[in-house]
Each structure stands twice: as structure tokens, then as C-alpha cells.
Amino acid sequence: MKIGDLARRAGLSVHTLRYYERIGLLPRAERDGGGRRDYDAAILTWIGFLRRLKTTGMPLREMQRYAGLRRQGDGTGPERRALLEAHRETVRAQVEELQACLSVLDAKIESYRTADTAGKGTAP
Amino acid sequence: MKIGDLARRAGLSVHTLRYYERIGLLPRAERDGGGRRDYDAAILTWIGFLRRLKTTGMPLREMQRYAGLRRQGDGTGPERRALLEAHRETVRAQVEELQACLSVLDAKIESYRTADTAGKGTAP
DNA sequence: CTACGGGTTTGAGTGCGCTCCAGGTCAAGC
DNA sequence: GCTTGACCTGGAGCGCACTCAAACCCGTAG
């Protein structure tokens, strides 16, 4: 698979794919005769996982660390696991905070709703 | 209240407070004789709300829009409400996505756990 | 009186995560 | 043979949200 195809399938730009390779998030792709990257479809799984990490707010630095451990092989399992467990906790906290914010939003919207049906504005 | 006190109470830096005033997120604070900002404690409520918006991923641009509407007074209630309702939907989607990511993380961690108790590494 | 710990402004600098550009190579189609 | 389009590299540039620097002004304590 060429980088353009991968970009389409992964939902990232070719720029981003090359950038991720540069910084070590993606393994250096094999090249064809003309020096062009030629990807195995399996890379999509890894990219999908990276996306989960990014979605959950993990900075690239930490993804680099994880990717580095992964490159170093099986022995690093416990370390990778610890990294993910720590991250899981931050994501849990994040979800809780968002839910609290949602309640506040709901209340605020409700206050606009009642101010709307009644006559006068009340909410800040 | 002076800007330093407010910064401590609001959990923002004085730099950030001045920056927020510059870009219109905070109303221009009243000044004392020496030209220094002198805040009313009520501003904390507004800052708290801004923080909720920021926590939930609203870009400053949109907060500026909301703050602008607020400055324009009661007539803008419906518009502000619409803005918040739209934002609420994005936050809901965000929470759902995070929860999906959490399941993936859980699964991944579990796979490391079993690979840990068993002999050989399995997980990517 | 002077030193100090705040405060003021404008404008520049920072870190992150891309995003794009210049200048080039290569393979396929007309 | 020539054009087109996708790809290559190294490095510059961008948008966001701060963050800090320089040069200055106050008010109070010692």
C-alpha cells in the first residue's frame, strides 16, 4: 500500500504519516524500488491504537515512549502496561470531569430555556 | 481583589488573566488610583464557567463569541443557548468516544496482564 | 530615602502538533 | 518523448493558547 492509500484509509494526511515516521511513532516503512514507502495493511491496527491514545489526550512524547518500548520487544511488556494503566486513570478522571461539565452545561441551557419562555433574562 | 490574588484563587496565572482580558474573554477590569486592576469576587463565577468550557475542549474563539454575546445583553439569550446546546452535543460525543477508548485500553492492559502471568508475550 | 514586591503596557517568544514548500525522482498513459 | 500525478527529503511556517521580557510605575516597610 502506498502512503496516499494509507492516508485515506487511516484518515490522516500523508504529511502526518511521514511526520509520525520521522518522530518514531511509526516504524520506518519499507521502500519499493523507487524509494517510496510501501505499507503492509497491518500498520492500520497500530495507527488505530495511536489514534485512541491521541484521542484520549496522550501527548506525542508519551506515545513516542510507548512506541519505543514496543520496538524494544517483549521484555518491555510490564513497562508498557504500567504506562497504559497510568494513562487509563487520567482518562477516567477526564471522563468524570467532562460529565461534571455536562451537568453544568445542562443547567445553564435550562436556565436559558426558562428565561426564554418567561419574560426576562436571568442567566449570566 | 488584585490580579495576583485572583490568579491564586482562580488557578490561572496573572499572564493568562491579562491575556483573557486582552482578547475579550474577561471584561475590562476596573482600575484603582494607580491604574491597577481591581476585581470583584463575582468574576470568579465567570472564570469558573470559562474553565468548564475550556475543559470540554471549546476553542478560545468560540468562548470569545459567547463572551461577546454576553456583553451584548439579554437579547442574545437564544443565540448563547444555541451555542451551548451545540457544544453540549460535541461534549457528549467526546465522552462516548473516550469511553470506547477506555474499553480498548482495558482490553490492551488485560492482554499485557495475561502475557505477564503466562510465559510469552502476545500483545503488539 | 531607598529597596522591594507588587502592578502596568506592548510586543516578542515558546511548545505542541501538525502542515506546507522547494526542488527533486519516478512510473504510467497519451 | 512528454506530461501528469504521486511520491521523496529537509527544513520552514502556522495556529493555538499561553508565557515571558523590557521598561516602567506605585505604595509601603525599614
PDB file of C-alpha atoms in Angstrom, chain A residues 59-101:
ATOM      1  CA  PRO A  59       0.889  13.767  24.208  1.00  0.00           C
ATOM      2  CA  LEU A  60       3.094  12.614  21.340  1.00  0.00           C
ATOM      3  CA  ARG A  61       6.032  12.413  23.740  1.00  0.00           C
ATOM      4  CA  GLU A  62       4.401   9.668  25.678  1.00  0.00           C
ATOM      5  CA  MET A  63       3.292   7.848  22.552  1.00  0.00           C
ATOM      6  CA  GLN A  64       6.902   8.004  21.430  1.00  0.00           C
ATOM      7  CA  ARG A  65       7.886   6.386  24.685  1.00  0.00           C
ATOM      8  CA  TYR A  66       5.333   3.644  24.211  1.00  0.00           C
ATOM      9  CA  ALA A  67       6.366   3.094  20.615  1.00  0.00           C
ATOM     10  CA  GLY A  68       9.985   2.932  21.720  1.00  0.00           C
ATOM     11  CA  LEU A  69       9.224   0.259  24.279  1.00  0.00           C
ATOM     12  CA  ARG A  70       7.266  -1.659  21.685  1.00  0.00           C
ATOM     13  CA  ARG A  71      10.252  -1.570  19.372  1.00  0.00           C
ATOM     14  CA  GLN A  72      12.451  -2.940  22.128  1.00  0.00           C
ATOM     15  CA  GLY A  73      10.352  -6.073  22.280  1.00  0.00           C
ATOM     16  CA  ASP A  74       8.689  -8.405  24.699  1.00  0.00           C
ATOM     17  CA  GLY A  75      10.746  -7.604  27.740  1.00  0.00           C
ATOM     18  CA  THR A  76       9.146  -4.204  27.965  1.00  0.00           C
ATOM     19  CA  GLY A  77       5.627  -5.570  28.444  1.00  0.00           C
ATOM     20  CA  PRO A  78       5.362  -4.607  32.107  1.00  0.00           C
ATOM     21  CA  GLU A  79       6.568  -1.094  31.426  1.00  0.00           C
ATOM     22  CA  ARG A  80       4.112  -0.623  28.589  1.00  0.00           C
ATOM     23  CA  ARG A  81       1.364  -1.968  30.763  1.00  0.00           C
ATOM     24  CA  ALA A  82       2.244   0.456  33.544  1.00  0.00           C
ATOM     25  CA  LEU A  83       2.214   3.315  31.074  1.00  0.00           C
ATOM     26  CA  LEU A  84      -1.217   2.328  29.817  1.00  0.00           C
ATOM     27  CA  GLU A  85      -2.560   1.834  33.313  1.00  0.00           C
ATOM     28  CA  ALA A  86      -1.430   5.296  34.309  1.00  0.00           C
ATOM     29  CA  HIS A  87      -2.979   6.694  31.187  1.00  0.00           C
ATOM     30  CA  ARG A  88      -6.222   4.873  31.857  1.00  0.00           C
ATOM     31  CA  GLU A  89      -6.502   6.651  35.154  1.00  0.00           C
ATOM     32  CA  THR A  90      -6.067  10.043  33.591  1.00  0.00           C
ATOM     33  CA  VAL A  91      -8.706   9.179  31.009  1.00  0.00           C
ATOM     34  CA  ARG A  92     -11.099   8.071  33.710  1.00  0.00           C
ATOM     35  CA  ALA A  93     -10.583  11.339  35.529  1.00  0.00           C
ATOM     36  CA  GLN A  94     -11.094  13.188  32.277  1.00  0.00           C
ATOM     37  CA  VAL A  95     -14.406  11.438  31.663  1.00  0.00           C
ATOM     38  CA  GLU A  96     -15.578  12.274  35.135  1.00  0.00           C
ATOM     39  CA  GLU A  97     -14.672  15.904  34.718  1.00  0.00           C
ATOM     40  CA  LEU A  98     -16.429  16.078  31.381  1.00  0.00           C
ATOM     41  CA  GLN A  99     -19.538  14.612  32.896  1.00  0.00           C
ATOM     42  CA  ALA A 100     -19.476  17.214  35.631  1.00  0.00           C
ATOM     43  CA  CYS A 101     -19.117  19.879  32.969  1.00  0.00           C
TER      44      CYS A 101
END
